[in-house]
């Protein structure tokens, strides 16, 4: 009876040890697989992937703790998403027009900046169509606008000396300037 009891206990202990060993082995393999998948989602460097996987497989629990401490914070998908967001914001900023002097956002049809009063658009010296200050050539007729900038600065300095003129003359010049900057179809509709 005692021999049968010790045999049964030894069999149960053997089964328990075998199950515990199988569980530890499965846990060890799962740690290696998890580490491999995790590091692969965080870097494309195969040396780093191999070293992280080996670290966890050779030193099971300590290696996993060490890996968790040194792994990259962001996954490649997070880095890609952040780069897309940054690119989208940059494109949005580039698509909005701004004053070349003060940087304040302006609208396409504005002739002057509301903040620094700089002239944003001027008439092409060749065809008379509206031009942005940043353009080197007229997009309508292709005329070079380098010499136009020198005449624009002369107009700006003359506008400072106009302070003594009557308001009706200044208003008339602004209306004439506004008509100069309108596209042809709007001008023909007004006539």
PDB file of C-alpha atoms in Angstrom:
ATOM      1  CA  UNK A   1       0.000   0.000   0.000  1.00  0.00           C
ATOM      2  CA  UNK A   2       2.755   2.424   0.865  1.00  0.00           C
ATOM      3  CA  UNK A   3       4.590   1.485  -2.322  1.00  0.00           C
ATOM      4  CA  UNK A   4       1.467   2.133  -4.409  1.00  0.00           C
ATOM      5  CA  UNK A   5       0.920   5.498  -2.709  1.00  0.00           C
ATOM      6  CA  UNK A   6       4.522   6.576  -3.299  1.00  0.00           C
ATOM      7  CA  UNK A   7       4.218   5.372  -6.926  1.00  0.00           C
ATOM      8  CA  UNK A   8       1.031   7.427  -7.422  1.00  0.00           C
ATOM      9  CA  UNK A   9       2.608  10.501  -5.811  1.00  0.00           C
ATOM     10  CA  UNK A  10       5.707  10.098  -7.979  1.00  0.00           C
ATOM     11  CA  UNK A  11       3.521   9.778 -11.087  1.00  0.00           C
ATOM     12  CA  UNK A  12       1.518  12.900 -10.143  1.00  0.00           C
ATOM     13  CA  UNK A  13       4.719  14.852  -9.435  1.00  0.00           C
ATOM     14  CA  UNK A  14       6.135  13.690 -12.796  1.00  0.00           C
ATOM     15  CA  UNK A  15       2.973  14.805 -14.596  1.00  0.00           C
ATOM     16  CA  UNK A  16       3.051  18.150 -12.753  1.00  0.00           C
ATOM     17  CA  UNK A  17       6.745  18.684 -13.592  1.00  0.00           C
ATOM     18  CA  UNK A  18       6.120  17.751 -17.239  1.00  0.00           C
ATOM     19  CA  UNK A  19       3.174  20.179 -17.470  1.00  0.00           C
ATOM     20  CA  UNK A  20       5.162  22.898 -15.707  1.00  0.00           C
ATOM     21  CA  UNK A  21       8.110  22.292 -18.061  1.00  0.00           C
ATOM     22  CA  UNK A  22       5.802  22.404 -21.099  1.00  0.00           C
ATOM     23  CA  UNK A  23       4.260  25.639 -19.822  1.00  0.00           C
ATOM     24  CA  UNK A  24       7.678  27.223 -19.190  1.00  0.00           C
ATOM     25  CA  UNK A  25       8.900  26.098 -22.614  1.00  0.00           C
ATOM     26  CA  UNK A  26       5.759  27.489 -24.315  1.00  0.00           C
ATOM     27  CA  UNK A  27       6.124  30.742 -22.329  1.00  0.00           C
ATOM     28  CA  UNK A  28       9.795  30.988 -23.369  1.00  0.00           C
ATOM     29  CA  UNK A  29       8.944  30.460 -27.058  1.00  0.00           C
ATOM     30  CA  UNK A  30       6.020  32.940 -26.800  1.00  0.00           C
ATOM     31  CA  UNK A  31       8.354  35.581 -25.307  1.00  0.00           C
ATOM     32  CA  UNK A  32      10.739  35.097 -28.236  1.00  0.00           C
ATOM     33  CA  UNK A  33       7.955  35.321 -30.818  1.00  0.00           C
ATOM     34  CA  UNK A  34       6.413  38.379 -29.131  1.00  0.00           C
ATOM     35  CA  UNK A  35       9.801  40.111 -28.965  1.00  0.00           C
ATOM     36  CA  UNK A  36      10.496  39.315 -32.618  1.00  0.00           C
ATOM     37  CA  UNK A  37       7.129  40.725 -33.744  1.00  0.00           C
ATOM     38  CA  UNK A  38       7.390  43.770 -31.473  1.00  0.00           C
ATOM     39  CA  UNK A  39      10.896  44.783 -32.528  1.00  0.00           C
ATOM     40  CA  UNK A  40      10.033  44.151 -36.177  1.00  0.00           C
ATOM     41  CA  UNK A  41       7.149  46.636 -35.902  1.00  0.00           C
ATOM     42  CA  UNK A  42       9.555  49.215 -34.432  1.00  0.00           C
ATOM     43  CA  UNK A  43      12.610  48.982 -36.688  1.00  0.00           C
ATOM     44  CA  UNK A  44      13.742  47.664 -40.058  1.00  0.00           C
ATOM     45  CA  UNK A  45      17.289  46.948 -38.865  1.00  0.00           C
ATOM     46  CA  UNK A  46      17.732  43.148 -39.004  1.00  0.00           C
ATOM     47  CA  UNK A  47      20.714  43.234 -36.649  1.00  0.00           C
ATOM     48  CA  UNK A  48      18.611  44.911 -33.947  1.00  0.00           C
ATOM     49  CA  UNK A  49      15.790  42.415 -34.562  1.00  0.00           C
ATOM     50  CA  UNK A  50      18.137  39.434 -34.229  1.00  0.00           C
ATOM     51  CA  UNK A  51      19.889  40.805 -31.126  1.00  0.00           C
ATOM     52  CA  UNK A  52      16.624  41.601 -29.328  1.00  0.00           C
ATOM     53  CA  UNK A  53      15.214  38.157 -30.100  1.00  0.00           C
ATOM     54  CA  UNK A  54      18.416  36.427 -28.967  1.00  0.00           C
ATOM     55  CA  UNK A  55      18.524  38.502 -25.783  1.00  0.00           C
ATOM     56  CA  UNK A  56      15.052  37.324 -24.808  1.00  0.00           C
ATOM     57  CA  UNK A  57      15.694  33.699 -25.824  1.00  0.00           C
ATOM     58  CA  UNK A  58      19.068  33.395 -24.045  1.00  0.00           C
ATOM     59  CA  UNK A  59      18.072  35.264 -20.857  1.00  0.00           C
ATOM     60  CA  UNK A  60      14.309  34.650 -20.682  1.00  0.00           C
ATOM     61  CA  UNK A  61      12.859  36.975 -18.025  1.00  0.00           C
ATOM     62  CA  UNK A  62      15.845  39.268 -17.541  1.00  0.00           C
ATOM     63  CA  UNK A  63      16.227  39.609 -21.317  1.00  0.00           C
ATOM     64  CA  UNK A  64      12.551  40.553 -21.675  1.00  0.00           C
ATOM     65  CA  UNK A  65      12.889  43.241 -18.985  1.00  0.00           C
ATOM     66  CA  UNK A  66      16.067  44.572 -20.631  1.00  0.00           C
ATOM     67  CA  UNK A  67      14.398  44.576 -24.038  1.00  0.00           C
ATOM     68  CA  UNK A  68      11.387  46.488 -22.657  1.00  0.00           C
ATOM     69  CA  UNK A  69      13.788  49.126 -21.289  1.00  0.00           C
ATOM     70  CA  UNK A  70      15.742  49.701 -24.529  1.00  0.00           C
ATOM     71  CA  UNK A  71      13.153  49.170 -27.255  1.00  0.00           C
ATOM     72  CA  UNK A  72      12.145  52.158 -29.423  1.00  0.00           C
ATOM     73  CA  UNK A  73       9.110  54.002 -28.105  1.00  0.00           C
ATOM     74  CA  UNK A  74       7.286  54.393 -31.397  1.00  0.00           C
ATOM     75  CA  UNK A  75       6.328  51.807 -33.950  1.00  0.00           C
ATOM     76  CA  UNK A  76       7.073  52.378 -37.612  1.00  0.00           C
ATOM     77  CA  UNK A  77       3.359  52.956 -38.208  1.00  0.00           C
ATOM     78  CA  UNK A  78       3.341  55.736 -35.582  1.00  0.00           C
ATOM     79  CA  UNK A  79       6.384  57.363 -37.165  1.00  0.00           C
ATOM     80  CA  UNK A  80       4.773  57.138 -40.611  1.00  0.00           C
ATOM     81  CA  UNK A  81       1.480  58.618 -39.354  1.00  0.00           C
ATOM     82  CA  UNK A  82       3.289  61.494 -37.646  1.00  0.00           C
ATOM     83  CA  UNK A  83       5.293  62.189 -40.815  1.00  0.00           C
ATOM     84  CA  UNK A  84       2.051  62.266 -42.836  1.00  0.00           C
ATOM     85  CA  UNK A  85       0.492  64.704 -40.376  1.00  0.00           C
ATOM     86  CA  UNK A  86       3.552  66.960 -40.508  1.00  0.00           C
ATOM     87  CA  UNK A  87       3.575  66.885 -44.301  1.00  0.00           C
ATOM     88  CA  UNK A  88      -0.133  67.670 -44.397  1.00  0.00           C
ATOM     89  CA  UNK A  89       0.357  70.639 -42.060  1.00  0.00           C
ATOM     90  CA  UNK A  90       3.291  71.896 -44.133  1.00  0.00           C
ATOM     91  CA  UNK A  91       1.268  71.663 -47.344  1.00  0.00           C
ATOM     92  CA  UNK A  92      -1.593  73.507 -45.678  1.00  0.00           C
ATOM     93  CA  UNK A  93       0.763  76.250 -44.511  1.00  0.00           C
ATOM     94  CA  UNK A  94       2.348  76.500 -47.954  1.00  0.00           C
ATOM     95  CA  UNK A  95      -1.023  76.707 -49.666  1.00  0.00           C
ATOM     96  CA  UNK A  96      -2.150  79.680 -47.585  1.00  0.00           C
ATOM     97  CA  UNK A  97      -0.927  82.977 -48.935  1.00  0.00           C
ATOM     98  CA  UNK A  98       0.948  85.291 -46.632  1.00  0.00           C
ATOM     99  CA  UNK A  99       2.366  88.773 -46.850  1.00  0.00           C
ATOM    100  CA  UNK A 100       5.960  88.753 -48.076  1.00  0.00           C
ATOM    101  CA  UNK A 101       6.922  91.357 -45.457  1.00  0.00           C
ATOM    102  CA  UNK A 102       5.105  90.537 -42.205  1.00  0.00           C
ATOM    103  CA  UNK A 103       3.957  86.961 -42.866  1.00  0.00           C
ATOM    104  CA  UNK A 104       0.310  87.642 -41.971  1.00  0.00           C
ATOM    105  CA  UNK A 105      -2.133  85.399 -43.889  1.00  0.00           C
ATOM    106  CA  UNK A 106      -3.768  87.260 -46.764  1.00  0.00           C
ATOM    107  CA  UNK A 107      -6.404  86.437 -49.327  1.00  0.00           C
ATOM    108  CA  UNK A 108      -5.766  85.960 -53.030  1.00  0.00           C
ATOM    109  CA  UNK A 109      -7.691  89.050 -54.126  1.00  0.00           C
ATOM    110  CA  UNK A 110      -6.107  91.494 -51.659  1.00  0.00           C
ATOM    111  CA  UNK A 111      -3.971  94.235 -53.182  1.00  0.00           C
ATOM    112  CA  UNK A 112      -2.487  95.452 -49.901  1.00  0.00           C
ATOM    113  CA  UNK A 113      -1.643  93.785 -46.589  1.00  0.00           C
ATOM    114  CA  UNK A 114      -3.985  94.808 -43.794  1.00  0.00           C
ATOM    115  CA  UNK A 115      -1.169  94.645 -41.251  1.00  0.00           C
ATOM    116  CA  UNK A 116       1.930  96.294 -42.788  1.00  0.00           C
ATOM    117  CA  UNK A 117       0.196  97.977 -45.773  1.00  0.00           C
ATOM    118  CA  UNK A 118       2.644  96.444 -48.269  1.00  0.00           C
ATOM    119  CA  UNK A 119       1.482  96.148 -51.853  1.00  0.00           C
ATOM    120  CA  UNK A 120       0.771  92.466 -52.506  1.00  0.00           C
ATOM    121  CA  UNK A 121      -0.217  92.667 -56.168  1.00  0.00           C
ATOM    122  CA  UNK A 122       0.711  95.026 -58.943  1.00  0.00           C
ATOM    123  CA  UNK A 123      -0.073  95.370 -62.607  1.00  0.00           C
ATOM    124  CA  UNK A 124       2.198  93.696 -65.146  1.00  0.00           C
ATOM    125  CA  UNK A 125       4.212  96.265 -67.070  1.00  0.00           C
ATOM    126  CA  UNK A 126       3.438  94.478 -70.334  1.00  0.00           C
ATOM    127  CA  UNK A 127      -0.187  93.273 -70.206  1.00  0.00           C
ATOM    128  CA  UNK A 128      -1.593  95.065 -67.141  1.00  0.00           C
ATOM    129  CA  UNK A 129      -2.914  91.909 -65.454  1.00  0.00           C
ATOM    130  CA  UNK A 130      -2.583  91.450 -61.693  1.00  0.00           C
ATOM    131  CA  UNK A 131       0.702  89.935 -60.467  1.00  0.00           C
ATOM    132  CA  UNK A 132       1.805  88.617 -57.079  1.00  0.00           C
ATOM    133  CA  UNK A 133       4.876  90.241 -55.586  1.00  0.00           C
ATOM    134  CA  UNK A 134       6.744  86.909 -55.447  1.00  0.00           C
ATOM    135  CA  UNK A 135       6.498  86.200 -59.170  1.00  0.00           C
ATOM    136  CA  UNK A 136       9.495  86.889 -61.410  1.00  0.00           C
ATOM    137  CA  UNK A 137       7.514  86.729 -64.637  1.00  0.00           C
ATOM    138  CA  UNK A 138       3.953  87.480 -65.605  1.00  0.00           C
ATOM    139  CA  UNK A 139       1.971  84.241 -65.771  1.00  0.00           C
ATOM    140  CA  UNK A 140      -0.250  85.703 -68.478  1.00  0.00           C
ATOM    141  CA  UNK A 141       2.228  87.152 -70.989  1.00  0.00           C
ATOM    142  CA  UNK A 142       5.598  85.874 -69.698  1.00  0.00           C
ATOM    143  CA  UNK A 143       7.152  89.354 -69.394  1.00  0.00           C
ATOM    144  CA  UNK A 144      10.131  89.618 -67.053  1.00  0.00           C
ATOM    145  CA  UNK A 145       9.186  91.565 -63.916  1.00  0.00           C
ATOM    146  CA  UNK A 146      12.620  92.480 -62.521  1.00  0.00           C
ATOM    147  CA  UNK A 147      12.390  96.093 -63.697  1.00  0.00           C
ATOM    148  CA  UNK A 148       8.788  96.255 -62.434  1.00  0.00           C
ATOM    149  CA  UNK A 149      10.006  95.891 -58.835  1.00  0.00           C
ATOM    150  CA  UNK A 150      12.084  99.081 -59.097  1.00  0.00           C
ATOM    151  CA  UNK A 151       9.070 101.040 -60.347  1.00  0.00           C
ATOM    152  CA  UNK A 152       6.932  99.557 -57.553  1.00  0.00           C
ATOM    153  CA  UNK A 153       9.358 100.814 -54.897  1.00  0.00           C
ATOM    154  CA  UNK A 154       9.174 104.257 -56.522  1.00  0.00           C
ATOM    155  CA  UNK A 155       5.376 104.135 -56.297  1.00  0.00           C
ATOM    156  CA  UNK A 156       5.605 103.157 -52.621  1.00  0.00           C
ATOM    157  CA  UNK A 157       7.862 106.105 -51.800  1.00  0.00           C
ATOM    158  CA  UNK A 158       5.569 108.437 -53.759  1.00  0.00           C
ATOM    159  CA  UNK A 159       2.577 107.200 -51.786  1.00  0.00           C
ATOM    160  CA  UNK A 160       4.258 108.384 -48.594  1.00  0.00           C
ATOM    161  CA  UNK A 161       4.595 111.906 -50.023  1.00  0.00           C
ATOM    162  CA  UNK A 162       0.924 111.914 -50.948  1.00  0.00           C
ATOM    163  CA  UNK A 163      -0.126 112.534 -47.344  1.00  0.00           C
ATOM    164  CA  UNK A 164      -0.836 116.187 -48.162  1.00  0.00           C
ATOM    165  CA  UNK A 165      -3.129 115.398 -51.100  1.00  0.00           C
ATOM    166  CA  UNK A 166      -6.864 115.500 -50.741  1.00  0.00           C
ATOM    167  CA  UNK A 167      -8.748 112.349 -49.809  1.00  0.00           C
ATOM    168  CA  UNK A 168     -10.777 112.425 -53.020  1.00  0.00           C
ATOM    169  CA  UNK A 169      -7.629 112.128 -55.139  1.00  0.00           C
ATOM    170  CA  UNK A 170      -6.386 109.210 -53.040  1.00  0.00           C
ATOM    171  CA  UNK A 171      -9.789 107.517 -53.232  1.00  0.00           C
ATOM    172  CA  UNK A 172      -9.876 107.987 -57.002  1.00  0.00           C
ATOM    173  CA  UNK A 173      -6.397 106.421 -57.312  1.00  0.00           C
ATOM    174  CA  UNK A 174      -7.470 103.429 -55.209  1.00  0.00           C
ATOM    175  CA  UNK A 175     -10.554 102.869 -57.396  1.00  0.00           C
ATOM    176  CA  UNK A 176      -8.438 103.106 -60.539  1.00  0.00           C
ATOM    177  CA  UNK A 177      -5.904 100.723 -58.995  1.00  0.00           C
ATOM    178  CA  UNK A 178      -8.670  98.318 -58.054  1.00  0.00           C
ATOM    179  CA  UNK A 179      -9.988  98.335 -61.631  1.00  0.00           C
ATOM    180  CA  UNK A 180      -6.467  97.628 -62.891  1.00  0.00           C
ATOM    181  CA  UNK A 181      -6.264  94.482 -60.740  1.00  0.00           C
ATOM    182  CA  UNK A 182      -9.621  93.016 -61.716  1.00  0.00           C
ATOM    183  CA  UNK A 183      -9.670  90.137 -64.208  1.00  0.00           C
ATOM    184  CA  UNK A 184     -10.933  91.097 -67.696  1.00  0.00           C
ATOM    185  CA  UNK A 185     -14.356  89.428 -67.318  1.00  0.00           C
ATOM    186  CA  UNK A 186     -15.183  91.507 -64.225  1.00  0.00           C
ATOM    187  CA  UNK A 187     -14.101  94.713 -65.967  1.00  0.00           C
ATOM    188  CA  UNK A 188     -16.279  93.926 -68.990  1.00  0.00           C
ATOM    189  CA  UNK A 189     -19.277  93.232 -66.724  1.00  0.00           C
ATOM    190  CA  UNK A 190     -18.919  96.651 -65.062  1.00  0.00           C
ATOM    191  CA  UNK A 191     -18.752  98.549 -68.352  1.00  0.00           C
TER     192      UNK A 191
END
